[in-house]
Short mmCIF file of C-alpha atoms in Angstrom, two decimals:
data_model
loop_
_atom_site.label_atom_id
_atom_site.label_comp_id
_atom_site.label_asym_id
_atom_site.label_seq_id
_atom_site.Cartn_x
_atom_site.Cartn_y
_atom_site.Cartn_z
CA LYS A 1 5.93 21.62 6.44
CA GLY A 2 4.88 19.14 9.10
CA ASP A 3 7.04 19.31 12.16
CA PHE A 4 7.64 16.03 13.91
CA HIS A 5 10.24 17.17 16.40
CA GLY A 6 9.86 15.24 19.60
CA HIS A 7 7.58 12.63 18.06
CA GLN A 8 8.51 9.07 18.85
CA VAL A 9 7.27 5.77 17.48
CA PHE A 10 6.62 3.09 20.04
CA ARG A 11 6.58 -0.59 19.24
CA ILE A 12 4.11 -2.11 21.68
CA VAL A 13 4.07 -5.83 22.31
CA PRO A 14 0.81 -6.88 23.98
CA LYS A 15 1.04 -10.35 25.49
CA ASP A 16 -2.58 -11.27 24.79
CA ASP A 17 -5.86 -9.98 23.36
CA VAL A 18 -6.73 -8.26 26.61
CA GLN A 19 -3.60 -6.14 26.44
CA LEU A 20 -4.17 -5.56 22.74
CA ALA A 21 -7.64 -4.23 23.52
CA LEU A 22 -6.15 -1.95 26.17
CA VAL A 23 -3.75 -0.56 23.58
CA ARG A 24 -6.55 0.04 21.10
CA VAL A 25 -8.44 2.05 23.71
CA LEU A 26 -5.75 4.69 23.29
CA GLU A 27 -6.87 5.25 19.71
CA ASP A 28 -10.17 6.69 20.88
CA ILE A 29 -8.56 9.31 23.09
CA LEU A 30 -8.36 12.00 20.46
CA ASP A 31 -6.46 14.49 22.62
CA LEU A 32 -3.44 12.22 22.51
CA GLU A 33 -3.29 12.61 18.71
CA LEU A 34 -1.82 9.15 18.32
CA ASP A 35 -1.15 7.85 14.85
CA PHE A 36 -1.34 4.07 14.63
CA TRP A 37 1.06 2.87 11.97
CA ARG A 38 0.29 -0.76 12.48
CA TRP A 39 -2.60 -2.32 14.35
CA VAL A 40 -1.45 -5.90 14.54
CA THR A 41 0.95 -7.18 17.16
CA PRO A 42 3.45 -5.71 17.55
CA VAL A 43 1.55 -2.45 17.40
CA ASP A 44 3.46 0.61 16.16
CA VAL A 45 2.20 4.03 17.10
CA ARG A 46 3.51 7.52 16.54
CA VAL A 47 3.26 9.54 19.72
CA PRO A 48 3.53 13.34 19.66
CA SER A 49 5.76 14.86 22.31
CA HIS A 50 2.85 16.19 24.35
CA SER A 51 1.47 12.66 24.78
CA LEU A 52 4.66 10.76 25.47
CA GLN A 53 4.43 10.76 29.24
CA VAL A 54 0.73 9.86 29.32
CA VAL A 55 1.19 6.91 26.97
CA LYS A 56 4.25 5.61 28.77
CA THR A 57 2.49 5.77 32.11
CA TYR A 58 -0.58 4.04 30.71
CA LEU A 59 1.43 1.18 29.22
CA GLU A 60 3.53 0.74 32.33
CA ASN A 61 0.51 0.79 34.61
CA HIS A 62 -1.00 -2.05 32.58
CA CYS A 63 2.34 -3.93 32.43
CA ILE A 64 2.30 -3.76 28.62
CA LYS A 65 5.72 -4.19 27.07
CA TYR A 66 6.94 -1.57 24.64
CA PHE A 67 10.11 0.01 23.36
CA THR A 68 10.94 3.10 21.40
CA MET A 69 11.32 2.13 17.76
CA ILE A 70 12.04 5.66 16.56
CA LYS A 71 13.43 8.11 19.10
CA ASP A 72 13.40 11.17 16.91
CA LEU A 73 11.12 10.99 13.90
CA GLN A 74 12.13 14.39 12.57
CA ALA A 75 15.78 13.32 12.45
CA LEU A 76 14.85 10.40 10.19
CA LEU A 77 12.75 12.65 7.97
CA ASP A 78 15.59 15.16 7.72
CA GLU A 79 17.94 12.38 6.69
CA GLU A 80 15.44 11.14 4.10
CA GLN A 81 15.22 14.65 2.60
CA ARG A 82 18.98 15.04 2.64
CA GLN A 83 19.41 11.81 0.69
CA MET A 84 16.80 12.79 -1.88
CA LYS A 85 18.41 16.18 -2.39
CA SER A 86 21.89 14.74 -2.68
CA ILE A 87 20.80 12.41 -5.48
CA ALA A 88 18.81 15.13 -7.20
CA PRO B 17 16.41 14.51 -14.00
CA ALA B 18 17.22 11.13 -15.47
CA GLY B 19 17.41 11.07 -19.24
CA ASN B 20 16.02 7.58 -19.59
CA THR B 21 14.79 4.68 -17.51
CA ASP B 22 18.24 3.06 -17.46
CA THR B 23 19.82 6.02 -15.71
CA PHE B 24 16.79 6.64 -13.48
CA HIS B 25 17.64 6.41 -9.76
CA TYR B 26 15.68 3.44 -8.47
CA THR B 27 17.46 3.71 -5.14
CA THR B 28 15.86 6.92 -4.01
CA TYR B 29 12.34 8.19 -3.41
CA HIS B 30 10.81 10.44 -6.05
CA THR B 31 8.30 13.24 -6.27
CA LEU B 32 5.05 12.78 -8.14
CA SER B 33 6.28 14.71 -11.16
CA GLU B 34 9.39 12.54 -11.31
CA ILE B 35 7.25 9.42 -11.26
CA TYR B 36 5.03 10.80 -14.02
CA SER B 37 8.17 11.61 -16.04
CA PHE B 38 9.40 8.08 -15.52
CA GLN B 39 6.12 6.73 -16.87
CA ASP B 40 6.40 8.88 -19.99
CA MET B 41 10.00 7.80 -20.53
CA LEU B 42 9.06 4.13 -20.22
CA VAL B 43 6.27 4.55 -22.76
CA ALA B 44 8.55 6.44 -25.17
CA GLU B 45 11.25 3.80 -24.90
CA ASN B 46 8.89 0.84 -25.34
CA PRO B 47 6.12 1.98 -27.65
CA LYS B 48 5.22 -1.54 -28.75
CA LEU B 49 4.87 -2.83 -25.21
CA VAL B 50 3.87 0.03 -22.91
CA SER B 51 1.16 2.63 -23.18
CA LYS B 52 -0.32 5.07 -20.72
CA THR B 53 -4.01 5.37 -20.00
CA VAL B 54 -5.51 8.12 -17.87
CA ILE B 55 -8.42 6.50 -16.07
CA GLY B 56 -9.64 9.62 -14.31
CA GLN B 57 -8.68 12.59 -12.20
CA SER B 58 -7.96 12.83 -8.50
CA TYR B 59 -9.95 15.10 -6.19
CA GLU B 60 -7.45 17.91 -6.83
CA GLY B 61 -7.45 17.26 -10.56
CA ARG B 62 -4.28 15.26 -11.03
CA PRO B 63 -4.26 12.55 -13.71
CA LEU B 64 -4.71 8.97 -12.59
CA ASN B 65 -2.19 7.26 -14.82
CA VAL B 66 -2.19 3.54 -15.52
CA LEU B 67 0.53 1.86 -17.53
CA LYS B 68 -0.65 -0.89 -19.82
CA PHE B 69 1.82 -3.60 -20.77
CA SER B 70 0.48 -5.41 -23.80
CA THR B 71 1.84 -7.30 -26.77
CA GLY B 72 -1.36 -6.91 -28.73
CA GLY B 73 -4.76 -8.45 -28.98
CA SER B 74 -8.03 -7.02 -27.90
CA ASN B 75 -9.37 -6.99 -24.37
CA ARG B 76 -7.12 -9.82 -23.33
CA PRO B 77 -7.39 -11.30 -19.87
CA ALA B 78 -5.48 -8.97 -17.61
CA ILE B 79 -3.65 -8.59 -14.33
CA TRP B 80 -4.03 -5.39 -12.34
CA ILE B 81 -1.35 -4.17 -9.92
CA ASP B 82 -1.62 -0.98 -7.91
CA THR B 83 0.75 0.70 -5.51
CA GLY B 84 0.34 3.70 -3.29
CA ILE B 85 -3.28 3.93 -2.24
CA HIS B 86 -1.93 5.20 1.09
CA ALA B 87 0.20 8.25 0.51
CA ARG B 88 2.88 7.85 3.15
CA GLU B 89 3.79 4.27 2.24
CA TRP B 90 6.56 5.51 -0.02
CA VAL B 91 8.22 2.17 -0.56
CA THR B 92 5.12 0.96 -2.41
CA GLN B 93 5.16 3.72 -5.03
CA ALA B 94 8.92 3.27 -5.35
CA SER B 95 8.45 -0.47 -5.80
CA GLY B 96 5.88 0.19 -8.51
CA ILE B 97 8.55 2.00 -10.50
CA VAL B 98 10.87 -0.99 -10.17
CA PHE B 99 8.10 -3.40 -11.23
CA ALA B 100 7.42 -1.37 -14.35
CA LYS B 101 11.05 -1.49 -15.38
CA LYS B 102 11.24 -5.20 -14.59
CA ILE B 103 8.28 -5.99 -16.81
CA VAL B 104 9.93 -4.40 -19.84
CA THR B 105 13.36 -5.86 -19.15
CA GLU B 106 12.07 -9.36 -18.42
CA TYR B 107 9.76 -9.52 -21.42
CA GLY B 108 11.77 -11.53 -23.92
CA THR B 109 14.34 -12.67 -21.36
CA ASP B 110 12.28 -14.33 -18.63
CA SER B 111 10.18 -17.18 -19.95
CA ALA B 112 7.35 -16.80 -17.43
CA VAL B 113 6.94 -13.05 -17.96
CA THR B 114 7.20 -13.51 -21.72
CA GLU B 115 4.55 -16.22 -21.80
CA ILE B 116 2.22 -14.20 -19.62
CA LEU B 117 2.57 -11.07 -21.73
CA ASN B 118 2.12 -13.00 -24.93
CA ARG B 119 -1.39 -13.91 -23.78
CA MET B 120 -2.36 -11.40 -21.13
CA ASP B 121 -2.11 -7.68 -20.41
CA VAL B 122 -0.76 -6.13 -17.23
CA PHE B 123 -2.06 -2.84 -15.84
CA LEU B 124 -0.01 -0.96 -13.27
CA GLU B 125 -1.21 2.11 -11.37
CA MET B 126 1.87 3.34 -9.53
CA VAL B 127 0.26 6.17 -7.58
CA VAL B 128 -3.38 5.54 -6.76
CA ASN B 129 -3.50 8.57 -4.47
CA PRO B 130 -1.50 11.32 -6.19
CA ASP B 131 -2.91 14.20 -4.11
CA GLY B 132 -1.95 12.50 -0.89
CA TYR B 133 1.43 11.49 -2.24
CA HIS B 134 2.18 15.06 -3.37
CA PHE B 135 1.09 16.28 0.06
CA THR B 136 3.56 13.94 1.76
CA HIS B 137 6.33 15.58 -0.25
CA THR B 138 5.27 19.15 0.34
CA ASN B 139 3.45 19.40 3.65
CA ASN B 140 3.14 16.33 5.81
CA ARG B 141 5.24 13.23 5.31
CA MET B 142 2.86 11.26 7.54
CA TRP B 143 -0.27 11.84 5.44
CA ARG B 144 -2.25 8.68 4.61
CA LYS B 145 -5.63 9.63 3.06
CA ASN B 146 -6.57 11.57 -0.06
CA ARG B 147 -7.12 15.35 0.15
CA LYS B 148 -10.91 15.58 -0.04
CA GLN B 149 -12.38 18.53 1.85
CA ASN B 150 -15.01 16.93 4.03
CA ARG B 151 -18.23 18.92 4.29
CA GLY B 152 -18.99 20.00 7.83
CA SER B 153 -15.56 19.13 9.14
CA THR B 154 -12.20 20.83 9.35
CA CYS B 155 -10.55 17.44 8.91
CA VAL B 156 -9.38 16.54 5.44
CA GLY B 157 -9.22 13.27 3.56
CA VAL B 158 -10.81 9.89 3.05
CA ASP B 159 -9.04 6.57 3.52
CA LEU B 160 -9.28 5.18 0.00
CA ASN B 161 -8.98 1.65 1.27
CA ARG B 162 -12.20 1.98 3.27
CA ASN B 163 -14.24 3.52 0.44
CA TRP B 164 -15.02 0.40 -1.62
CA ASN B 165 -18.44 -1.16 -1.82
CA ALA B 166 -17.60 -4.27 0.17
CA GLY B 167 -19.01 -4.21 3.65
CA PHE B 168 -18.84 -0.42 3.36
CA GLY B 169 -19.42 1.27 6.69
CA GLY B 170 -18.78 -1.83 8.75
CA HIS B 171 -16.32 -2.46 11.54
CA GLY B 172 -12.74 -1.51 10.87
CA SER B 173 -13.63 1.79 9.27
CA SER B 174 -14.74 5.10 10.73
CA ASN B 175 -17.45 7.66 10.03
CA ASN B 176 -15.35 10.36 11.66
CA PRO B 177 -13.61 12.56 9.05
CA CYS B 178 -10.80 13.14 11.52
CA SER B 179 -9.98 9.44 11.67
CA GLU B 180 -7.18 7.95 9.60
CA ILE B 181 -9.63 5.26 8.51
CA TYR B 182 -12.48 7.59 7.54
CA ARG B 183 -14.55 5.78 4.95
CA GLY B 184 -16.14 8.78 3.21
CA THR B 185 -19.81 9.58 2.79
CA ARG B 186 -20.70 6.66 0.57
CA ALA B 187 -19.05 3.77 -1.25
CA HIS B 188 -17.03 4.87 -4.29
CA SER B 189 -17.47 8.52 -3.38
CA GLU B 190 -13.79 9.20 -4.05
CA PRO B 191 -12.67 9.76 -7.65
CA GLU B 192 -9.48 7.79 -7.07
CA VAL B 193 -11.59 4.74 -6.16
CA LYS B 194 -14.42 5.34 -8.61
CA SER B 195 -11.95 5.55 -11.50
CA ILE B 196 -10.61 2.08 -10.74
CA VAL B 197 -14.13 0.74 -10.26
CA ASN B 198 -15.18 2.09 -13.65
CA PHE B 199 -12.05 0.76 -15.28
CA VAL B 200 -12.41 -2.73 -13.81
CA ARG B 201 -16.09 -2.89 -14.75
CA SER B 202 -15.62 -1.61 -18.29
CA HIS B 203 -12.66 -3.87 -18.91
CA GLY B 204 -14.55 -6.90 -17.73
CA ASN B 205 -11.70 -9.35 -18.19
CA ILE B 206 -9.38 -8.74 -15.24
CA LYS B 207 -8.35 -12.05 -13.72
CA ALA B 208 -6.03 -10.93 -10.92
CA PHE B 209 -6.07 -7.76 -8.84
CA ILE B 210 -3.10 -7.09 -6.60
CA SER B 211 -3.02 -4.07 -4.34
CA ILE B 212 0.26 -3.22 -2.64
CA HIS B 213 0.80 -1.51 0.69
CA SER B 214 3.49 -1.29 3.33
CA TYR B 215 4.50 -2.36 5.97
CA SER B 216 3.89 -5.54 7.95
CA GLN B 217 5.25 -8.31 5.73
CA MET B 218 1.99 -9.99 4.86
CA LEU B 219 0.24 -11.38 1.83
CA LEU B 220 -3.50 -11.27 2.31
CA PHE B 221 -6.63 -12.29 0.48
CA PRO B 222 -10.37 -11.73 1.04
CA TYR B 223 -12.19 -11.21 3.19
CA GLY B 224 -11.58 -8.28 5.50
CA TYR B 225 -15.15 -7.27 6.24
CA THR B 226 -16.58 -10.65 7.09
CA ARG B 227 -15.44 -13.83 8.77
CA LYS B 228 -17.11 -15.80 6.00
CA PRO B 229 -14.29 -17.57 4.15
CA ALA B 230 -13.86 -16.77 0.49
CA LYS B 231 -15.18 -19.64 -1.62
CA ASP B 232 -11.72 -20.03 -3.18
CA GLN B 233 -9.94 -19.81 0.15
CA ALA B 234 -8.06 -23.09 -0.20
CA GLU B 235 -6.61 -22.13 -3.56
CA LEU B 236 -5.86 -18.55 -2.51
CA ASP B 237 -4.10 -19.88 0.55
CA GLN B 238 -2.04 -22.32 -1.48
CA VAL B 239 -0.95 -19.66 -3.98
CA ALA B 240 -0.10 -17.26 -1.17
CA GLN B 241 2.12 -19.83 0.48
CA LYS B 242 3.93 -20.45 -2.79
CA ALA B 243 4.31 -16.72 -3.37
CA ILE B 244 5.80 -15.96 0.03
CA THR B 245 8.16 -18.91 -0.34
CA ALA B 246 9.43 -17.40 -3.57
CA LEU B 247 9.70 -14.01 -1.89
CA ALA B 248 11.72 -15.43 0.99
CA SER B 249 14.10 -17.22 -1.38
CA LEU B 250 15.94 -13.96 -2.12
CA TYR B 251 16.78 -12.52 1.31
CA GLY B 252 14.94 -14.75 3.74
CA THR B 253 12.25 -12.15 4.43
CA SER B 254 9.49 -13.84 6.36
CA TYR B 255 5.84 -13.13 5.51
CA ARG B 256 2.57 -14.09 7.15
CA TYR B 257 -0.36 -14.89 4.94
CA GLY B 258 -4.07 -15.54 5.17
CA SER B 259 -7.36 -13.72 4.94
CA ILE B 260 -7.36 -10.08 6.05
CA ILE B 261 -9.76 -10.58 8.93
CA THR B 262 -7.96 -13.56 10.41
CA THR B 263 -4.45 -12.25 9.84
CA ILE B 264 -4.78 -8.57 10.73
CA TYR B 265 -8.16 -7.33 11.90
CA GLN B 266 -11.61 -6.60 10.59
CA SER B 267 -11.39 -4.01 7.87
CA SER B 268 -14.42 -2.93 5.86
CA GLY B 269 -14.59 -1.26 2.47
CA GLY B 270 -11.27 -2.57 1.19
CA SER B 271 -10.31 -2.87 -2.47
CA ILE B 272 -9.67 -6.58 -2.81
CA ASP B 273 -12.91 -7.55 -1.07
CA TRP B 274 -14.74 -5.56 -3.74
CA THR B 275 -12.74 -7.04 -6.62
CA TYR B 276 -13.25 -10.55 -5.29
CA ASN B 277 -16.99 -9.95 -5.09
CA GLN B 278 -16.84 -8.77 -8.70
CA GLY B 279 -15.57 -12.21 -9.65
CA ILE B 280 -11.83 -11.52 -9.74
CA LYS B 281 -10.69 -14.69 -8.06
CA TYR B 282 -7.02 -13.86 -7.63
CA SER B 283 -7.42 -10.80 -5.43
CA TYR B 284 -4.47 -10.20 -3.13
CA THR B 285 -2.95 -7.42 -1.09
CA PHE B 286 0.64 -7.14 0.03
CA GLU B 287 2.08 -5.41 3.04
CA LEU B 288 5.72 -4.92 2.11
CA ARG B 289 8.89 -5.22 4.11
CA ASP B 290 9.29 -4.02 7.65
CA THR B 291 12.79 -3.89 9.09
CA GLY B 292 11.41 -3.32 12.56
CA HIS B 293 13.19 0.00 12.88
CA PHE B 294 11.77 2.52 10.44
CA GLY B 295 8.11 1.87 9.62
CA PHE B 296 7.00 4.26 6.90
CA ILE B 297 10.46 5.85 6.82
CA LEU B 298 12.09 2.82 5.29
CA PRO B 299 15.53 3.96 4.09
CA ALA B 300 15.82 4.34 0.35
CA ASN B 301 18.50 1.68 0.14
CA GLN B 302 15.73 -0.81 0.97
CA ILE B 303 13.66 0.07 -2.11
CA VAL B 304 15.30 -2.24 -4.62
CA PRO B 305 15.65 -5.23 -2.27
CA THR B 306 12.01 -4.81 -1.25
CA ALA B 307 10.84 -4.60 -4.85
CA ASN B 308 13.04 -7.47 -5.98
CA GLU B 309 11.72 -9.90 -3.40
CA THR B 310 8.14 -8.75 -3.95
CA TRP B 311 8.52 -9.20 -7.69
CA LEU B 312 9.21 -12.90 -7.14
CA ALA B 313 5.94 -13.27 -5.27
CA LEU B 314 4.08 -11.23 -7.85
CA LYS B 315 5.36 -13.50 -10.58
CA VAL B 316 4.02 -16.54 -8.73
CA ILE B 317 0.55 -15.01 -8.56
CA MET B 318 0.70 -13.84 -12.17
CA ASP B 319 1.93 -17.21 -13.36
CA HIS B 320 -0.77 -19.04 -11.44
CA THR B 321 -3.38 -16.73 -12.92
CA PHE B 322 -2.00 -17.36 -16.39
CA LYS B 323 -1.98 -21.15 -15.96
CA ASN B 324 -5.39 -21.39 -14.33
CA PRO B 325 -7.83 -19.58 -16.59
CA TYR B 326 -11.38 -19.26 -15.35
#
């Protein structure tokens, strides 16, 4: 089963179209393995653990506001499974 | 498993087989109102089930609703289950639904992408596309909402099989899409086509692939405003609305652009509730509130379609 330990979801709040374009540049960097959940502002993106530092640094260097919407994706998925099993 | 659709757990997410069982129960319990049509098979051979809600007649004008073209958007498939139950419970008790069903049919495809949905339950909860093996690539899947013959291959889709918005090799290459295309064409009397996604709290209409306004834009805009007002009346959930390209971004090969170009004037797509904390992992206790508020908006669109024949 997919393992999302260490994955976080960032909510990024570009202040204008220039910043939005800078965020979308990240999508083309395949090594980061980013998963854009939502492309409109605010932009939500799932960031694997190996890319967290790179993405944070990039956003901070460009003064793009963001916060961590989901700190531990796997914990949420585990909870979702637990609820489904408990009802079943 | 639930013994009937009254004891079915609407407040939790369900596997594909549970959803298929629900469909069969609903048909068995309401044989004069609900029937099941299999419009095709998915890439991996699963049935593409459509529920037909009809009080009789032949080839009546119809409203199409689909949920779950993107596998991981679980609240959409779950909402589809709630809608199905609402249709049968409100027929005969809600005057608008009763009037509509006395003259029109409703088709509901709860899981457009069953392979992807099954995969989200068994392998990868974050899966979005179908499960097509792409020739010449190790990457799997086509984004079914980029595979329609409406600006196919344009901006806002990708020709890279590894992309989440991979459009496929050609328009309607995917059986999940082609089956709907065939159904819509052979039916020939569908008057509204509503495709439901999650999550961004939006109600959108054509176009996504071009900046050219839809010729019915003023009316579509007006209906959308009325629909989101009805939606907000329940819990105050705020929606944006407008054409896809002006409200979100350019997106080519989408379903409602194709249906609109086929002459289905009332073509809409929803992006359901977003609490701002969970994204695709919307907690199950949000399913019923999400479906309930969306149902109010759906009824506005259905009612407008019913009262404005074309």
